[in-house]
Coordinates of C-alpha atoms and ligand atoms in Angstrom, one line a residue:
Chain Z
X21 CA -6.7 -4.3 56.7
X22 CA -3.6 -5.3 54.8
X23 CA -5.2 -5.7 51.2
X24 CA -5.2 -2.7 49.0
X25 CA -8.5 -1.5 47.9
X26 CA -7.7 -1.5 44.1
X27 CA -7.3 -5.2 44.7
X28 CA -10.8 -6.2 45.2
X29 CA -11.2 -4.7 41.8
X30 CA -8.6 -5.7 39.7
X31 CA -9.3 -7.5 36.1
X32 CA -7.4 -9.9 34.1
X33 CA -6.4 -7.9 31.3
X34 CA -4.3 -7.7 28.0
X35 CA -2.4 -5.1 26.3
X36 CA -0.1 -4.3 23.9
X37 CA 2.9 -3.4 22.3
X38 CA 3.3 -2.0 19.1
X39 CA 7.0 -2.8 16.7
X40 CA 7.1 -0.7 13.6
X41 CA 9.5 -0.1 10.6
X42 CA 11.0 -0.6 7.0
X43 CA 10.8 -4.2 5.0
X44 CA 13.6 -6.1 6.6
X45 CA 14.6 -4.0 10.1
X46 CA 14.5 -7.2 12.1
X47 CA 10.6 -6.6 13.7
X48 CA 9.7 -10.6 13.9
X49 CA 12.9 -11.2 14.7
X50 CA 12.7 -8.6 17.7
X51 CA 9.4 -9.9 19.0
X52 CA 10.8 -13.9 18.6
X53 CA 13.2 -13.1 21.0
X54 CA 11.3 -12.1 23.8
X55 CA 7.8 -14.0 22.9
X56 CA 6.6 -16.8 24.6
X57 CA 5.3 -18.9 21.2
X58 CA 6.7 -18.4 18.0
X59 CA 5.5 -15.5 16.9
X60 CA 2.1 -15.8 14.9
X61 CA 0.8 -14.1 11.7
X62 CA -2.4 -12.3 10.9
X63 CA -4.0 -11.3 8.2
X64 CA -6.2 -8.7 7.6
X65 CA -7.9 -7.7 3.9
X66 CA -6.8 -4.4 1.9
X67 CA -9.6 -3.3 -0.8
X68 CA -6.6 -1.5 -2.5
X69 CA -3.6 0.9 -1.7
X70 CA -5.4 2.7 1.4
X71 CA -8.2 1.5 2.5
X72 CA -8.9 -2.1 4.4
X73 CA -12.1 -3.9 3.9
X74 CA -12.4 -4.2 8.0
X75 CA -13.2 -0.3 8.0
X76 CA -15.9 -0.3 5.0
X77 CA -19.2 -1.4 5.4
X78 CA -19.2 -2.9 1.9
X79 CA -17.2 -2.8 -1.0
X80 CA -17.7 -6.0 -3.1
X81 CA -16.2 -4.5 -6.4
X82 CA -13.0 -3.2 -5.1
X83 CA -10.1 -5.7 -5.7
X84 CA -8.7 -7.4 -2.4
X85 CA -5.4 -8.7 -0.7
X86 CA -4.1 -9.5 2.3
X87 CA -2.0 -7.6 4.6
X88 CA 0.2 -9.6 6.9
X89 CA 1.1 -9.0 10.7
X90 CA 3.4 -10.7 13.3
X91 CA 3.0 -10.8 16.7
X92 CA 4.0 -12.7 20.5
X93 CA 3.1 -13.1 23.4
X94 CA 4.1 -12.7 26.9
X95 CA 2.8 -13.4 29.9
X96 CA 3.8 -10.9 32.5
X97 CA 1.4 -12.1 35.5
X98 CA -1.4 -14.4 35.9
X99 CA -4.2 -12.3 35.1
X100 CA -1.8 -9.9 32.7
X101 CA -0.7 -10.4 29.0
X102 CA 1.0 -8.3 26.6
X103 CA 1.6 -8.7 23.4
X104 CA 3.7 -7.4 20.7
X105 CA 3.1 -7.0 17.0
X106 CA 5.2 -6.0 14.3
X107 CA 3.4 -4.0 11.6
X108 CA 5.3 -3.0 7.9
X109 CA 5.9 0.8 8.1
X110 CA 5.0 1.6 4.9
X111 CA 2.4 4.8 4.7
X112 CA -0.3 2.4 2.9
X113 CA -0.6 0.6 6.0
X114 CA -1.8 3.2 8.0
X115 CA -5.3 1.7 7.8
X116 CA -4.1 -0.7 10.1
X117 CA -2.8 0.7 12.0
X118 CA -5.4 2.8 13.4
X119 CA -6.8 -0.3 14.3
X120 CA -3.5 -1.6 16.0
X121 CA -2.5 1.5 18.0
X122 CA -6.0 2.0 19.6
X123 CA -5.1 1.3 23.6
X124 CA -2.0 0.4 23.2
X125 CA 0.8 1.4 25.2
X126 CA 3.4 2.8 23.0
X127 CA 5.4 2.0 19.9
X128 CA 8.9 1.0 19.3
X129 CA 10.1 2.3 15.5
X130 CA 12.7 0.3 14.4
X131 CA 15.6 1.5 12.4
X132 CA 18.2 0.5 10.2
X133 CA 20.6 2.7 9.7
X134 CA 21.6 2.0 6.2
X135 CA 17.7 2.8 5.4
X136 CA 16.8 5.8 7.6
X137 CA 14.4 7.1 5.1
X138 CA 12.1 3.9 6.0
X139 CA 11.5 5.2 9.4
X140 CA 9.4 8.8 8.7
X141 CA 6.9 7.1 8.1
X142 CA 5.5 5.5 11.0
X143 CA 7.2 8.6 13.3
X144 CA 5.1 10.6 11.3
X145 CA 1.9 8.4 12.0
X146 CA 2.6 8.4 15.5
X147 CA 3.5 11.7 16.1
X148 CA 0.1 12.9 14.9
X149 CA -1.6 10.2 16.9
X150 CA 0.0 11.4 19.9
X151 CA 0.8 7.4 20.4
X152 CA 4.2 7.6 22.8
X153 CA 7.0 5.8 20.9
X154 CA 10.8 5.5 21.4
X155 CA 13.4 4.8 18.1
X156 CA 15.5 1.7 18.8
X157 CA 18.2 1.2 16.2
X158 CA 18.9 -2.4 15.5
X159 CA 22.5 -3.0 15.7
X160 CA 23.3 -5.5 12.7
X161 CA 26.9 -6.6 12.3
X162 CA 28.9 -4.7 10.1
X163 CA 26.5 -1.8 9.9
X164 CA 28.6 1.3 10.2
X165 CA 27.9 2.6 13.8
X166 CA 26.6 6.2 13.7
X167 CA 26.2 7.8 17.2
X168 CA 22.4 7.9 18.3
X169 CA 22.7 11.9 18.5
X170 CA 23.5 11.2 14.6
X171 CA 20.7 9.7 13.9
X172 CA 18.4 11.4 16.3
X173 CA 19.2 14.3 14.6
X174 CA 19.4 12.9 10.9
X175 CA 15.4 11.9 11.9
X176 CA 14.9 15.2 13.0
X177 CA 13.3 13.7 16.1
X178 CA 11.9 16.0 19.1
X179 CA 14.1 16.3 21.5
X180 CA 11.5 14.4 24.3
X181 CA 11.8 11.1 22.3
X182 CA 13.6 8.5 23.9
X183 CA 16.5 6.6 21.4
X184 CA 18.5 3.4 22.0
X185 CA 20.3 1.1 20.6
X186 CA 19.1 -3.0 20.2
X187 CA 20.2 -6.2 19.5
X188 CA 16.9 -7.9 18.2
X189 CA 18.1 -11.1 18.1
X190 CA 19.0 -10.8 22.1
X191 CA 16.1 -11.3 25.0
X192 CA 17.5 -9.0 27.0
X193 CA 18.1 -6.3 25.0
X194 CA 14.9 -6.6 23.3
X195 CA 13.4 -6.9 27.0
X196 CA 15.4 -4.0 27.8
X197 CA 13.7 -1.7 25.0
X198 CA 10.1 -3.2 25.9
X199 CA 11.1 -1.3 29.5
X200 CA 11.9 1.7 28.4
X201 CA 9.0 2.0 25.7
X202 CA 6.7 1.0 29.0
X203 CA 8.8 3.4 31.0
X204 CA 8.3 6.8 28.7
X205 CA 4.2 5.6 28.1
X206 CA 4.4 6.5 32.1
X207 CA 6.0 9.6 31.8
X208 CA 3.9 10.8 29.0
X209 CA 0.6 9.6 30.8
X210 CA 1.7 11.6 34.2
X211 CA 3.4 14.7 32.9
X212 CA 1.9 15.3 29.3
X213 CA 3.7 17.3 27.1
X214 CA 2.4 20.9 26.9
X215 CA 2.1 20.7 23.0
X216 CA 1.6 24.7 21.8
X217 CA 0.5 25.8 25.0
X218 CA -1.8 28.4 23.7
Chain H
X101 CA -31.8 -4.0 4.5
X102 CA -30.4 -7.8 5.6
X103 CA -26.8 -7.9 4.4
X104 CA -27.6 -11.5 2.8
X105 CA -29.9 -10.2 0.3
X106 CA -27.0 -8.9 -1.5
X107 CA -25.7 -12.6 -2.1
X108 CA -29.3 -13.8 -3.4
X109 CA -29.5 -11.2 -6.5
X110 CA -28.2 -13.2 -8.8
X111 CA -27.4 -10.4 -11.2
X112 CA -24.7 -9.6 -8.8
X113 CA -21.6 -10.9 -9.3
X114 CA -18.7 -10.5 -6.5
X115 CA -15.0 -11.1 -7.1
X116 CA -14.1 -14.7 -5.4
X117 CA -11.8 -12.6 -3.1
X118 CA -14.5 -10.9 -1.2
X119 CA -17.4 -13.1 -1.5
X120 CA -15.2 -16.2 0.2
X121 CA -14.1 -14.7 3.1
X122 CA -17.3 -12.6 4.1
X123 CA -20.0 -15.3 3.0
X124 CA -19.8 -17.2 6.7
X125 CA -20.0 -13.9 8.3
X126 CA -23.7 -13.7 5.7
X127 CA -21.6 -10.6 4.3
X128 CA -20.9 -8.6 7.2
X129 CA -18.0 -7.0 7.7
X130 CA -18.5 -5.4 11.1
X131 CA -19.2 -6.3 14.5
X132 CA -20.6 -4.3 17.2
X133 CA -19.0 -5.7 20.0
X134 CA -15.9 -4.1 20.3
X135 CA -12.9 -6.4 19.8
X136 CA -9.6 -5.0 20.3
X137 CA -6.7 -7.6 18.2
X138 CA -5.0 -8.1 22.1
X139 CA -8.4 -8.8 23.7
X140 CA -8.7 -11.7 25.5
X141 CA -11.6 -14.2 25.4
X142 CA -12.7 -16.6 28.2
X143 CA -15.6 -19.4 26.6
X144 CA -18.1 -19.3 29.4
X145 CA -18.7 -22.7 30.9
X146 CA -21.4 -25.3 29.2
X147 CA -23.5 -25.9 26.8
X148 CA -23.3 -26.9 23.3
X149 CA -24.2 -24.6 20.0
X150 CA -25.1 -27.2 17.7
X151 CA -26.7 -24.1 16.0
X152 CA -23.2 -22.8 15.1
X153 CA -22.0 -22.8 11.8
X154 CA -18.9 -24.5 11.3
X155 CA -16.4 -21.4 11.3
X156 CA -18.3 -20.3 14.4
X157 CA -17.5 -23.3 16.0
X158 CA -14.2 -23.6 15.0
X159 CA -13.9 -20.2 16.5
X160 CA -15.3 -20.9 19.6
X161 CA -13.0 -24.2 20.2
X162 CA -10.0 -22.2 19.8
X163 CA -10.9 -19.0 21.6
X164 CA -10.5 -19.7 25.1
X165 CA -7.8 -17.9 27.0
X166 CA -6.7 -16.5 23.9
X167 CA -6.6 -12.9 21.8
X168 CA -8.7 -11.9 19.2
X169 CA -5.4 -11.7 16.7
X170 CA -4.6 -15.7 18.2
X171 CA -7.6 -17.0 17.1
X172 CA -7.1 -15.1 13.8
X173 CA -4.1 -16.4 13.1
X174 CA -4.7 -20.0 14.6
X175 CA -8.0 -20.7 12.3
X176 CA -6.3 -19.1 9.4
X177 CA -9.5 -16.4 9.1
X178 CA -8.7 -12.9 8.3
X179 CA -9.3 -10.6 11.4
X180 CA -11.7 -9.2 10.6
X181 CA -13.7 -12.0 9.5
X182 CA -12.7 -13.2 12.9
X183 CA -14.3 -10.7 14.8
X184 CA -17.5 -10.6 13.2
X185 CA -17.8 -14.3 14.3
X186 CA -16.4 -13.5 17.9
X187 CA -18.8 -10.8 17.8
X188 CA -21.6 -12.9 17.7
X189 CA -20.6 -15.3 20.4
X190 CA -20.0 -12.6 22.5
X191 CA -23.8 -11.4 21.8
X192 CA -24.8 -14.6 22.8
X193 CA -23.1 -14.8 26.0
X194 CA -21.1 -17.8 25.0
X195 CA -18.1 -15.9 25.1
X196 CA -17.1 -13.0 27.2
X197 CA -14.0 -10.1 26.3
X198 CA -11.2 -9.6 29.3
X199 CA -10.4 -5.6 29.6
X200 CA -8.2 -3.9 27.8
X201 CA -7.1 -0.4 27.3
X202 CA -9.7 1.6 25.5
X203 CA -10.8 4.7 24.3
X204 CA -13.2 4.9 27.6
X205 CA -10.2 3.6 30.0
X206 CA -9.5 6.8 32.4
X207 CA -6.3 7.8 32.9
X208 CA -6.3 6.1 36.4
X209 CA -6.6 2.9 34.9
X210 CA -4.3 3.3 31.9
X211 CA -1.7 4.4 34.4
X212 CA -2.7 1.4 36.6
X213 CA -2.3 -1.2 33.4
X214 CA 0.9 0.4 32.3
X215 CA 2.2 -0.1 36.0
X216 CA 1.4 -3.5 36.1
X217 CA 3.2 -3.9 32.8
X218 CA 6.4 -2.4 33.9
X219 CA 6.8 -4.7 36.6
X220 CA 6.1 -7.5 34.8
X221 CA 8.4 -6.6 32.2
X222 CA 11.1 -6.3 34.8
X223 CA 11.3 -9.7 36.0
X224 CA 10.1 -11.2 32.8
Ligands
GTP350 N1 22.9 -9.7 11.8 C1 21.7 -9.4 12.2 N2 20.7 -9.8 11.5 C2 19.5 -9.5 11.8 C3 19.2 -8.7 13.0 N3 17.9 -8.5 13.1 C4 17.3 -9.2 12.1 N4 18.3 -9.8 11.3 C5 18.1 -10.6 10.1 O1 17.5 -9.7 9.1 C6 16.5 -10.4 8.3 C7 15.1 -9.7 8.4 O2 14.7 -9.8 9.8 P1 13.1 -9.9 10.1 O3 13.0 -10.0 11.6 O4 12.4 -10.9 9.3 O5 12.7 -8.4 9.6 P2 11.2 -7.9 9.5 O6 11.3 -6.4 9.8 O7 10.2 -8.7 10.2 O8 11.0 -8.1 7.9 P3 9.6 -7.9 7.1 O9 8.5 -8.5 8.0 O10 9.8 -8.7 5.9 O11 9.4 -6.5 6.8 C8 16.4 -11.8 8.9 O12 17.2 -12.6 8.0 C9 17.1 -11.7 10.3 O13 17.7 -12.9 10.7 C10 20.3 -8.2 13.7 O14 20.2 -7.6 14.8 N5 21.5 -8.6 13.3
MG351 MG1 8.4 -9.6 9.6

């Protein structure tokens, strides 16, 4: 008949998006634009510089605070969600981020050109997750404009990873780099990279 | 050995930080229902839980149709803290997880979800 098999099947489900980068890059204000609610904040609890209480089984004596994370919402279909959180890129996060990255899609490291060095951190992470990821380099006014072959090559980034430019105040520019994050995850999943093929 | 023994020994004194959070989980900081921060949970229909404690409930009134990180963020409970209650209502059957991506998905399905995405996004 006329309905697809895969149909019958099909779930509700969620997924998600994560936005990475330095202190200050413009991450809530990248997933504000595009989210459905005003983005949100969660907290999860740190035991000290590396380790989160979430991954111990107990650790009463250790010291605590609270790491903080922003996220949105969109509803792409009835029964499909996504949902986008920004996470600080700092190397003493990585806890977290474990936890974040697991199933999701892909990441988008943001970058700030006037603070490059703020950005090896998380391609680092997610180059030895294997996590796809693009670089989008938000565009603040008055920033001196560098090419993105500049700063491609100033990150040292493979030659496979997708760079663009964003507006993270903008809906459709942000929408724009939510695509092509989406679009690369794709390519990755159907033609993997052959990573030291021997 | 039951996690809330370690909050009866009175010779044992936590720092405030950790006890607060962890005491209405009885100390436990895990759950074994796995709870992705983007899962979505769907309260099954009926039935009142006047055997819930009072985070628990608060948890289950806000969880419906909503992601593990929502509910988080919309009880002011650290995630974690979070999950170990969700966890439990889950266990229960009062609450049932949507699907997400996970490390079982095949790649079939991943590619299937991402699709989905895509077009979505497109005419968001
Ligand atoms: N002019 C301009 N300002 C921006 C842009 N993106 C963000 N900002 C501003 O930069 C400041 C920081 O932006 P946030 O979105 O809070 O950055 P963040 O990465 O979430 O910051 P933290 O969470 O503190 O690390 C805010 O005052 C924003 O309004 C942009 O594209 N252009
Ligand atoms: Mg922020």
């Amino acid at each position: 008949m006329d309905y697809a098999p895969t149909s019958a099947t099909r779930r509700a489900a969620s997924t998600k998006i994560v936005v990475a980068g330095g202190f200050g890059v413009g991450k809530t204000t990248l997933v504000g634009s595009v989210s459905e609610i005003v983005p949100l904040r969660t907290e999860a609890l740190v035991t000290n510089e590396s380790e989160g209480v979430d991954d111990l089984d107990a650790v009463p004596t250790k010291a605590t605070t609270t790491v903080a994370m922003d996220f949105g919402r969109l509803t792409l279909a009835e029964d499909l969600v996504l949902y986008l959180f920004g996470t600080p890129g700092q190397r003493r996060f990585w806890f977290m981020w474990d936890d974040l990255c697991l199933g999701a899609i892909g990441a988008i490291v943001l970058v700030d050109t006037n603070r490059l060095d703020d950005s090896f951190s998380p391609l680092d992470y997610f180059e030895s997750k294997g996590l796809p990821f693009i670089v989008a380099v938000n565009e603040f006014d008055g920033t001196q404009r560098y090419s993105l072959e500049e700063v491609a090559n100033a990150l040292a980034l493979p030659p496979h990873v997708p760079i663009i430019s964003v507006d993270a105040r903008d809906r459709a520019s942000v929408k724009q780099a939510l695509v092509r994050v989406t679009e690369y995850a794709l390519e990755r999943l159907i033609q993997p990279l052959s990573v030291n093929a021997n | 050995m039951d996690p809330g023994d370690l909050f009866d020994n009175h010779d044992y004194v936590a720092p405030a930080r950790y006890v607060r959070p962890y005491t209405i989980t009885a100390g436990r900081t895990r759950s074994k229902v796995d709870l992705p921060m983007e899962a979505t949970l769907r309260r099954r229909p009926g039935g009142f839980h006047p055997d819930l404690n009072p985070a628990a409930l608060r948890v289950l009134a806000t969880c419906d149709a909503r992601s593990v990180a929502e509910v988080s963020a919309l009880v002011s409970m650290p995630i974690g803290v979070v999950r170990v209650l969700l966890g439990d209502l889950v266990e229960q059957g009062i609450v049932h997880v949507e699907a997400t991506i996970t490390e079982s998905s095949s790649k079939d399905e991943r590619i299937d979800l991402i699709e989905r995405t895509l077009r979505g996004l497109r005419t968001y």
